[in-house]
PDB file of N, CA, C and O in Angstrom:
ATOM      1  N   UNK A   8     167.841 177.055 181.414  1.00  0.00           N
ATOM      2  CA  UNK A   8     167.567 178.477 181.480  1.00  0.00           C
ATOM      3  C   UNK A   8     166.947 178.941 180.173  1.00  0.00           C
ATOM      4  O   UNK A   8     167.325 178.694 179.028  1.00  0.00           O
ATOM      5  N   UNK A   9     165.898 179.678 180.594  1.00  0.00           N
ATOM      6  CA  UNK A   9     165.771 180.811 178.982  1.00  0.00           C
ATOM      7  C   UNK A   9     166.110 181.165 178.307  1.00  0.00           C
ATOM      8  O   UNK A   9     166.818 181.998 178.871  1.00  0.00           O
ATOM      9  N   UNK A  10     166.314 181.336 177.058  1.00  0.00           N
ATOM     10  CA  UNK A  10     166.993 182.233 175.897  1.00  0.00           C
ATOM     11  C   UNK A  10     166.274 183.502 176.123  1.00  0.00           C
ATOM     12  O   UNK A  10     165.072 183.683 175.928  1.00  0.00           O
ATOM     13  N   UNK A  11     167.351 184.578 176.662  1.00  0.00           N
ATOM     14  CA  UNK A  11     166.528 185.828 176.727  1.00  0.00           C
ATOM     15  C   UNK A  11     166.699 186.707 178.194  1.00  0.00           C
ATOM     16  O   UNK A  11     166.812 187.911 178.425  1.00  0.00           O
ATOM     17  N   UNK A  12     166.651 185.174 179.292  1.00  0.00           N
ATOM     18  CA  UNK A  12     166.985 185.965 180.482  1.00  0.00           C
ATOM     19  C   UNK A  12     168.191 186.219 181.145  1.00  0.00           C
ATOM     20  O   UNK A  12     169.283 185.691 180.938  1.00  0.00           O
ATOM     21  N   UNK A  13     167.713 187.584 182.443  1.00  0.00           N
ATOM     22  CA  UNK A  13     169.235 187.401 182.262  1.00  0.00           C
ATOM     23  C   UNK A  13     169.663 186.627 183.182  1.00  0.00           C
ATOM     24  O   UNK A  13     168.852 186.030 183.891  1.00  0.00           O
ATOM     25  N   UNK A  14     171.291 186.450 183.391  1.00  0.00           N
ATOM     26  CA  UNK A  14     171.678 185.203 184.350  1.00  0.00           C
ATOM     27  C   UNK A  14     172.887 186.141 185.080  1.00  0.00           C
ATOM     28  O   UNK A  14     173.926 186.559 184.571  1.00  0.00           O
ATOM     29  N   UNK A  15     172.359 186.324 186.496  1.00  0.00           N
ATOM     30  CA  UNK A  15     173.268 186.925 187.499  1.00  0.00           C
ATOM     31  C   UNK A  15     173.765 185.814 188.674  1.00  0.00           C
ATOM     32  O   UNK A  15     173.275 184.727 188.981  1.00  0.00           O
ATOM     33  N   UNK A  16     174.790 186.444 189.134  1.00  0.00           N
ATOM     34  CA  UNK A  16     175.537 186.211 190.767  1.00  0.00           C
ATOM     35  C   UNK A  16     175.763 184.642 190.427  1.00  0.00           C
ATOM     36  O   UNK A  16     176.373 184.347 189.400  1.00  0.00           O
ATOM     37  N   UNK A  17     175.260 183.622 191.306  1.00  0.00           N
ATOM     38  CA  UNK A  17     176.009 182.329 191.381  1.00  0.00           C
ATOM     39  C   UNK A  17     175.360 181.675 190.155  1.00  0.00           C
ATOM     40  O   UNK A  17     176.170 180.802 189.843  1.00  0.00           O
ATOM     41  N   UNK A  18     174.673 181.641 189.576  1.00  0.00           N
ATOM     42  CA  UNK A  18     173.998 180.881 188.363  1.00  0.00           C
ATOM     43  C   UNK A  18     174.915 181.500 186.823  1.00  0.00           C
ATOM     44  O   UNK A  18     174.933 180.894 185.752  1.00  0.00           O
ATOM     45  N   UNK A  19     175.460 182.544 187.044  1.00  0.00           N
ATOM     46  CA  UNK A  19     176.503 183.027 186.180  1.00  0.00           C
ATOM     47  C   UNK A  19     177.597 182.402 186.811  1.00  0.00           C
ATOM     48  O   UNK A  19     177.752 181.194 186.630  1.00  0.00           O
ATOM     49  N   UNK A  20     178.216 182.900 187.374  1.00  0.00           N
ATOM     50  CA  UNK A  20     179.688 181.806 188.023  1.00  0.00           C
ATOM     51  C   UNK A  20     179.729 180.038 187.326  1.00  0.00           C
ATOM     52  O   UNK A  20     180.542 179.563 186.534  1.00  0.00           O
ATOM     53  N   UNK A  21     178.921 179.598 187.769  1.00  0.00           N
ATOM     54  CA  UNK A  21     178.254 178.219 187.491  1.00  0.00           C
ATOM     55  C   UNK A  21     178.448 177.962 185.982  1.00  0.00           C
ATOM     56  O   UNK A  21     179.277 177.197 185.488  1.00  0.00           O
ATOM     57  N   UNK A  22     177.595 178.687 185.364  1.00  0.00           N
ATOM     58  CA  UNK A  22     177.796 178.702 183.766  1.00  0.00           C
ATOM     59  C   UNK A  22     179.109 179.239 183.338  1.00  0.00           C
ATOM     60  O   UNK A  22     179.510 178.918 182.219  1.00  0.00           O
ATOM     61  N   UNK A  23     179.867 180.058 184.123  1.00  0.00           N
ATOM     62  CA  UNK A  23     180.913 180.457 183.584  1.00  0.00           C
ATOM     63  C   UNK A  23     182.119 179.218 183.658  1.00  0.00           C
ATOM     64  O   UNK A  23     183.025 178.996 182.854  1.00  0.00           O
ATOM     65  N   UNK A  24     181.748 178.453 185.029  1.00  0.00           N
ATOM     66  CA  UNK A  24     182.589 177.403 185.238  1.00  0.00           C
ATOM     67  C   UNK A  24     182.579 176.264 183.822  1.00  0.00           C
ATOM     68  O   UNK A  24     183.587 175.790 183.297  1.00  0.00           O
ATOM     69  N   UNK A  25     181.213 176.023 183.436  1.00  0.00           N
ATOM     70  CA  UNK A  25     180.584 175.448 182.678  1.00  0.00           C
ATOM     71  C   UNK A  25     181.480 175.256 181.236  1.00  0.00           C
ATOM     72  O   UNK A  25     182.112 174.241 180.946  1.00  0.00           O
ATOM     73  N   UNK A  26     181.384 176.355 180.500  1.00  0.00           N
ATOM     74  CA  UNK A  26     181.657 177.254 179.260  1.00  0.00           C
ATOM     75  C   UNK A  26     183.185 177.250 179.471  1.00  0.00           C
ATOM     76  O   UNK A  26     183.875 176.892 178.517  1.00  0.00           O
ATOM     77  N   UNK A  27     183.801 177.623 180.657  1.00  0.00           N
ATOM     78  CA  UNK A  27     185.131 177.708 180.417  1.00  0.00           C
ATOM     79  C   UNK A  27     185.940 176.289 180.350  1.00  0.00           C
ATOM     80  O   UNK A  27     186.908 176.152 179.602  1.00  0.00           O
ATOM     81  N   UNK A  28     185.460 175.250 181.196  1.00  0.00           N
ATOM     82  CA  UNK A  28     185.881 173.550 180.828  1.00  0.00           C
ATOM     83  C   UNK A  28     185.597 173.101 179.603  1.00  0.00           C
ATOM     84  O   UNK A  28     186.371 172.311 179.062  1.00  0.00           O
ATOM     85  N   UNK A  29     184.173 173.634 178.825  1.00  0.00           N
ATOM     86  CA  UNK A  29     184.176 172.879 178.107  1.00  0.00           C
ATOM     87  C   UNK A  29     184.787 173.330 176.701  1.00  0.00           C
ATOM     88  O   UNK A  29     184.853 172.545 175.755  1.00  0.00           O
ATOM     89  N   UNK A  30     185.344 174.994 176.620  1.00  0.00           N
ATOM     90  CA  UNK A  30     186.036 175.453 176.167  1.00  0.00           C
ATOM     91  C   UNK A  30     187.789 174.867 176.151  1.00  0.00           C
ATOM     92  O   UNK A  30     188.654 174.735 175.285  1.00  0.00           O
ATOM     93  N   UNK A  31     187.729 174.729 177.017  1.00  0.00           N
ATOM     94  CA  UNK A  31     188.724 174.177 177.071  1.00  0.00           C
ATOM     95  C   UNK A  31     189.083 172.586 176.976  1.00  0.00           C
ATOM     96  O   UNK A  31     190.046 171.983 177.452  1.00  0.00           O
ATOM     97  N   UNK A  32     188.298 172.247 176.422  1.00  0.00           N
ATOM     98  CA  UNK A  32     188.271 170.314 176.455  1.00  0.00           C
ATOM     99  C   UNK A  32     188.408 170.353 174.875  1.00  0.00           C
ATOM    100  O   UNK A  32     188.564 169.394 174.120  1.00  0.00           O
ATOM    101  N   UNK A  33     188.306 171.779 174.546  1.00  0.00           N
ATOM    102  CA  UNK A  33     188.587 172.191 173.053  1.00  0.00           C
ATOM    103  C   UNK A  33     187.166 172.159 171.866  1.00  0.00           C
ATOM    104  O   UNK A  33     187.186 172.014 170.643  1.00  0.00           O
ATOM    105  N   UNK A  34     186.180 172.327 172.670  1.00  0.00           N
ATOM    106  CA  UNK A  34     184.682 173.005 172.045  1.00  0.00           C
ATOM    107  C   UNK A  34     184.770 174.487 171.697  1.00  0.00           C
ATOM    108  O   UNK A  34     184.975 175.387 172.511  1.00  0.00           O
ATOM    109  N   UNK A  35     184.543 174.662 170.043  1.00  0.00           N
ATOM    110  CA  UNK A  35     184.270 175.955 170.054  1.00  0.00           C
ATOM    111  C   UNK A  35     183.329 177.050 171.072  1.00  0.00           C
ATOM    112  O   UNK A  35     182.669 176.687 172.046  1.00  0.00           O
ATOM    113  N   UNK A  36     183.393 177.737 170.827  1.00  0.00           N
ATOM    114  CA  UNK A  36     182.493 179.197 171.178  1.00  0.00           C
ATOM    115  C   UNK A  36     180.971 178.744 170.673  1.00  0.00           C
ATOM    116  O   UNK A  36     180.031 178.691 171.465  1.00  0.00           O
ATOM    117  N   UNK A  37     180.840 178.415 169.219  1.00  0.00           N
ATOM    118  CA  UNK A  37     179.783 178.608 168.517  1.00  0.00           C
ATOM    119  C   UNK A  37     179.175 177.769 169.351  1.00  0.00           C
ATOM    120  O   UNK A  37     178.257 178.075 170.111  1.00  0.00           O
ATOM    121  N   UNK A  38     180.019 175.943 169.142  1.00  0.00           N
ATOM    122  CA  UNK A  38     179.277 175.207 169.568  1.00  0.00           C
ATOM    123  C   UNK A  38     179.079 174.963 171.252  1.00  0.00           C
ATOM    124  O   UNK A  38     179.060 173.804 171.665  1.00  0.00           O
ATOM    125  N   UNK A  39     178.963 175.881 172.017  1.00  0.00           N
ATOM    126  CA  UNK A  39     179.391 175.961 173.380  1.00  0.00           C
ATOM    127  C   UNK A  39     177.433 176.523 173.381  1.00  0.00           C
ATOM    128  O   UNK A  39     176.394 176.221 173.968  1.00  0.00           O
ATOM    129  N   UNK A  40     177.799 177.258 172.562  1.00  0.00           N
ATOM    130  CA  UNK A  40     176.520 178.485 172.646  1.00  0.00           C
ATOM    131  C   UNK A  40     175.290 177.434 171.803  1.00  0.00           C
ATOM    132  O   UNK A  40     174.112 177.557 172.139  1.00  0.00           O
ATOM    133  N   UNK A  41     175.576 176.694 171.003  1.00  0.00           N
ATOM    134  CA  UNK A  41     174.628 176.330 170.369  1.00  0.00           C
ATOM    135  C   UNK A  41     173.704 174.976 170.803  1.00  0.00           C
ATOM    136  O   UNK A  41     172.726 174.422 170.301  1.00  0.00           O
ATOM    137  N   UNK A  42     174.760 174.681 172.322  1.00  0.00           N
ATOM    138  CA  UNK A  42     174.683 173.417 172.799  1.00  0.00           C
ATOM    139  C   UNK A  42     173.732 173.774 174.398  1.00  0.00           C
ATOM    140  O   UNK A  42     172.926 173.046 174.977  1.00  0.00           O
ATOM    141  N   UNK A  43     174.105 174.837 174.676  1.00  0.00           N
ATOM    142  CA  UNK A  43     173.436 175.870 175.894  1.00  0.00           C
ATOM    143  C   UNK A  43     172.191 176.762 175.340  1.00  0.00           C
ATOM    144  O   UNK A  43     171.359 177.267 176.094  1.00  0.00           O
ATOM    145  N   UNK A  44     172.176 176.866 174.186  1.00  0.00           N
ATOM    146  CA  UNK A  44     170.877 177.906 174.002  1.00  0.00           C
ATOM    147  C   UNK A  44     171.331 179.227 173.982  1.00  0.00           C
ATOM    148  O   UNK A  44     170.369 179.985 174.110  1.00  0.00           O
ATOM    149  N   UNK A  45     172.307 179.773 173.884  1.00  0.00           N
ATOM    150  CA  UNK A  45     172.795 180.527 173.931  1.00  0.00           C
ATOM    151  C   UNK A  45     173.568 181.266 172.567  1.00  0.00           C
ATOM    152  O   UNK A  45     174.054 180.690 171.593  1.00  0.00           O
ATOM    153  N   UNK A  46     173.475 183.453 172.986  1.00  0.00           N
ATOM    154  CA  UNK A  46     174.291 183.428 171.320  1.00  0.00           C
ATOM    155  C   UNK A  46     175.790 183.286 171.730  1.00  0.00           C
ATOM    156  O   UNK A  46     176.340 183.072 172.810  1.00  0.00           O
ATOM    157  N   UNK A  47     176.376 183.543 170.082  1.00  0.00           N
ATOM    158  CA  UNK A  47     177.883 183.081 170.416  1.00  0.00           C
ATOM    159  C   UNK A  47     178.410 184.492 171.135  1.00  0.00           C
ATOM    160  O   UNK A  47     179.298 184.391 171.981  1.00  0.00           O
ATOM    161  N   UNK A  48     177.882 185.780 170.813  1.00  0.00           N
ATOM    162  CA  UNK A  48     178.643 186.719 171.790  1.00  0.00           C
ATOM    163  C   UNK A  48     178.342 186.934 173.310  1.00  0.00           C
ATOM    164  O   UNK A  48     178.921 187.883 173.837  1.00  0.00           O
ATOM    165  N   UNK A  49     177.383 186.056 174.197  1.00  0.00           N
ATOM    166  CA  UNK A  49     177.369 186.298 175.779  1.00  0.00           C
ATOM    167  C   UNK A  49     178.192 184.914 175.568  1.00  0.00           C
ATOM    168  O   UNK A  49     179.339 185.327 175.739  1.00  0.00           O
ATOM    169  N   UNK A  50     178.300 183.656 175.327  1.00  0.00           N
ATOM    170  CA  UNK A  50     179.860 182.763 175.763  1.00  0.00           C
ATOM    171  C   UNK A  50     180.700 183.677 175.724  1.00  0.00           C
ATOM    172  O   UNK A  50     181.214 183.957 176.807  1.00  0.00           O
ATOM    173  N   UNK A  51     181.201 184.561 174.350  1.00  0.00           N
ATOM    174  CA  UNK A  51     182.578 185.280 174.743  1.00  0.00           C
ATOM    175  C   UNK A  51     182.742 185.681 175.411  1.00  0.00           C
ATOM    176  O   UNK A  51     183.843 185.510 175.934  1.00  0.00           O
ATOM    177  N   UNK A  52     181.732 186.634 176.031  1.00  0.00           N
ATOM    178  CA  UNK A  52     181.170 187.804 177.307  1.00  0.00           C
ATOM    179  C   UNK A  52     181.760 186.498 178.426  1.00  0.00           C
ATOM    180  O   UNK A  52     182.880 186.575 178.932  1.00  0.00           O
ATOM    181  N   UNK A  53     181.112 185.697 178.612  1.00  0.00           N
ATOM    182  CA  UNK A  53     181.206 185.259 179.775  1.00  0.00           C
ATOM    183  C   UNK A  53     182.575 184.484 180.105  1.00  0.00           C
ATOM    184  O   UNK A  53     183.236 184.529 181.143  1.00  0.00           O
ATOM    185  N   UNK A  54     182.828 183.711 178.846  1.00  0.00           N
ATOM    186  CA  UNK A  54     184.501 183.172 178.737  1.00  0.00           C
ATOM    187  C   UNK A  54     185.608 184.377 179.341  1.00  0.00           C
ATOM    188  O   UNK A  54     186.463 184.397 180.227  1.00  0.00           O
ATOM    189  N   UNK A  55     185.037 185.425 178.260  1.00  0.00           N
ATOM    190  CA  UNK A  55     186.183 187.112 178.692  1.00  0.00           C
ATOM    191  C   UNK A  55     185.975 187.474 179.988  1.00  0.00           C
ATOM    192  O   UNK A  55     186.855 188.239 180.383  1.00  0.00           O
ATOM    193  N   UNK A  56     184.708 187.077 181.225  1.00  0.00           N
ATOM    194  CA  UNK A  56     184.597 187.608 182.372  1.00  0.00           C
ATOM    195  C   UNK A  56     185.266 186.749 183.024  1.00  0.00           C
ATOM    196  O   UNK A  56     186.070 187.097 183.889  1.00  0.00           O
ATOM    197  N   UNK A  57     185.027 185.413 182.693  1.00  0.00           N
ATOM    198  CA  UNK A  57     185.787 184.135 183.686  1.00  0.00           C
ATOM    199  C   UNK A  57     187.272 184.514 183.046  1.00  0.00           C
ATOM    200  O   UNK A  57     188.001 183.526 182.961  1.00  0.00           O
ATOM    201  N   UNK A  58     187.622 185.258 182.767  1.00  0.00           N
ATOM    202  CA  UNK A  58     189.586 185.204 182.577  1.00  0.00           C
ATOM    203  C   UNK A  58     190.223 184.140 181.722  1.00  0.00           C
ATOM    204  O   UNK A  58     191.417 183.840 181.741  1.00  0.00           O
ATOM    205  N   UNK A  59     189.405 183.675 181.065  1.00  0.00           N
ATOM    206  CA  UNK A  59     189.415 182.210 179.742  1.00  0.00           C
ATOM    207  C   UNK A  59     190.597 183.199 178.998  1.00  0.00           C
ATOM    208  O   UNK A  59     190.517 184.414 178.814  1.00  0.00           O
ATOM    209  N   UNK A  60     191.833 182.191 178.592  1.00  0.00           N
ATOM    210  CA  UNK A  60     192.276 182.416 177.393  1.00  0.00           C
ATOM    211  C   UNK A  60     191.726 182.155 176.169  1.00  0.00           C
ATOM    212  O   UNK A  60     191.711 180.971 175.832  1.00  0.00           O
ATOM    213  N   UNK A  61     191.330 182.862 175.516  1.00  0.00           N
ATOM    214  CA  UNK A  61     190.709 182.665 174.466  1.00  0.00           C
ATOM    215  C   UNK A  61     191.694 181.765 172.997  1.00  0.00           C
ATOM    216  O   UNK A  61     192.875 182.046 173.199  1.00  0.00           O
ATOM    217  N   UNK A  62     191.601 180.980 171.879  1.00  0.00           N
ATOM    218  CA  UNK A  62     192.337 180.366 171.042  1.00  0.00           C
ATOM    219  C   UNK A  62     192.101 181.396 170.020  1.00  0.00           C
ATOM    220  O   UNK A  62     191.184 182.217 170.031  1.00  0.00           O
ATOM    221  N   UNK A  63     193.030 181.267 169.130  1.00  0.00           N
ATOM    222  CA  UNK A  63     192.989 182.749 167.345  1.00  0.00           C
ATOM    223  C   UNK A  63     191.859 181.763 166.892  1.00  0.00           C
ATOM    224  O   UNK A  63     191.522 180.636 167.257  1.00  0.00           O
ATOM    225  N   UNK A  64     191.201 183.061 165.509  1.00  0.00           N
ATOM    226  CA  UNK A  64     190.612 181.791 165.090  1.00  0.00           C
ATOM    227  C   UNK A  64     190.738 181.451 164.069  1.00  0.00           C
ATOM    228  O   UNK A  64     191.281 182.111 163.184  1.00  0.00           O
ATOM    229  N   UNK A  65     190.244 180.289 163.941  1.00  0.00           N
ATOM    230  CA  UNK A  65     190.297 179.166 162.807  1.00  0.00           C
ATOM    231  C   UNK A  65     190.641 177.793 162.867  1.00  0.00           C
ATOM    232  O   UNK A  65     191.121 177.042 162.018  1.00  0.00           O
ATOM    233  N   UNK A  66     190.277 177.610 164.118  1.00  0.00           N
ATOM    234  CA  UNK A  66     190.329 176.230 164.822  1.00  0.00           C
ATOM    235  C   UNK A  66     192.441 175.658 165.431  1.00  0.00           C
ATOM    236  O   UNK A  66     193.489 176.252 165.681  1.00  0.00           O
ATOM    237  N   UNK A  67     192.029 174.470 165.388  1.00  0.00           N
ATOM    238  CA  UNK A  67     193.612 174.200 166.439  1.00  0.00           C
ATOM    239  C   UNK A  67     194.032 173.932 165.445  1.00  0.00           C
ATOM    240  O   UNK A  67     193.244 173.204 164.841  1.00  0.00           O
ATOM    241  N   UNK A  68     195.535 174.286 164.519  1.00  0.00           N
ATOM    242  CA  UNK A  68     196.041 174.382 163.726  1.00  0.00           C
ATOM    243  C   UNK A  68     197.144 172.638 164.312  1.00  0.00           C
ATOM    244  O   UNK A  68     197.536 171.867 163.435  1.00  0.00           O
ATOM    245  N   UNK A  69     197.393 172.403 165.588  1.00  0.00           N
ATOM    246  CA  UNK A  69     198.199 171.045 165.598  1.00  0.00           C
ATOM    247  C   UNK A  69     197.269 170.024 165.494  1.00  0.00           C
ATOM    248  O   UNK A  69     197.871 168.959 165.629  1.00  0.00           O
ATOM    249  N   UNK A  70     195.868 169.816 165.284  1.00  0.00           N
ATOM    250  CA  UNK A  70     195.008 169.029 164.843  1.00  0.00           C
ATOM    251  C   UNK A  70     194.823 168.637 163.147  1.00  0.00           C
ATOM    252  O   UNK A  70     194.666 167.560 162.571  1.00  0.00           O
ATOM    253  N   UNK A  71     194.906 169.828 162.740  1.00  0.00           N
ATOM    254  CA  UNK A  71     194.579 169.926 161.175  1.00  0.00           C
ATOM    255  C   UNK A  71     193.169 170.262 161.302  1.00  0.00           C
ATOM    256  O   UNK A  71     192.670 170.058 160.195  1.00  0.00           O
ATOM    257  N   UNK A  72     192.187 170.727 162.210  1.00  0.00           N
ATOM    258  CA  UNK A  72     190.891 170.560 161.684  1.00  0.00           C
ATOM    259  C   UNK A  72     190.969 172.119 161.220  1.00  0.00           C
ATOM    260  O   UNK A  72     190.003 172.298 160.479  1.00  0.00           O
ATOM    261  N   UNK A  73     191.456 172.896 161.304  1.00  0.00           N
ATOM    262  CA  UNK A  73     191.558 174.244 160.465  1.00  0.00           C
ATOM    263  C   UNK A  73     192.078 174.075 159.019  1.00  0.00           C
ATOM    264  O   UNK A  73     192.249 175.057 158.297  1.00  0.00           O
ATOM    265  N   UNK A  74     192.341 172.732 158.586  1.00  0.00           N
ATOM    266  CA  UNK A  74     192.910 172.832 157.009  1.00  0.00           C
ATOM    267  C   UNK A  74     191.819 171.697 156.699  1.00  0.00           C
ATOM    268  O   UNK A  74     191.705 171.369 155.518  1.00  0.00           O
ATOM    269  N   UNK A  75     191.135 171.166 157.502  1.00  0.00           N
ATOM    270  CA  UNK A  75     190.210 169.939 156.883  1.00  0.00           C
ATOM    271  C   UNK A  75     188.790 171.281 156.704  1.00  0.00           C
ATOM    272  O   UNK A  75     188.360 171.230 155.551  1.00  0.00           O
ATOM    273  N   UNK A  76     188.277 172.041 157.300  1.00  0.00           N
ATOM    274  CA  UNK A  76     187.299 172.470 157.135  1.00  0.00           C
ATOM    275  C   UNK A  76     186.939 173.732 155.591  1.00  0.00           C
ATOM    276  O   UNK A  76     186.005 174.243 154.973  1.00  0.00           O
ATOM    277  N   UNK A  77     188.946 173.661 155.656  1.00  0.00           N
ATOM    278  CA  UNK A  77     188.578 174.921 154.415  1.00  0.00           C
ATOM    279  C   UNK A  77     188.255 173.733 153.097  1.00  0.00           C
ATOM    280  O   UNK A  77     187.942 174.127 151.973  1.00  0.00           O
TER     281      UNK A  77
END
């Protein structure tokens, strides 16, 4: 898809399915968006429409990668 257009009805669903697995396989936001062409605030948009629990931020704190990056 385009950077720019917009994305309605089942081609949104689709991407929302998309974004919310791979959110959850534990891919940031940024890199969700940066991997789709996409900015990081329509993933949130679309994570926040698909009913995604969203994580705090600063990465997964039972990993350590929030104390390896500072």
């Amino acid at each position: 898809m385009h950077k720019g257009k917009w994305i309605t009805g089942s081609a949104r669903k689709e991407l929302a399915r998309t974004f919310t697995r791979e959110y959850s396989e534990g891919r940031s936001i940024r890199s969700i968006a940066e991997a789709h062409g996409r900015s990081y605030g329509f993933v949130h948009r679309v994570l926040t429409e698909a009913g995604a629990t969203l994580r705090a931020r600063g990465g997964d704190v039972r990993t350590g990668s929030a104390q390896s990056a500072r």
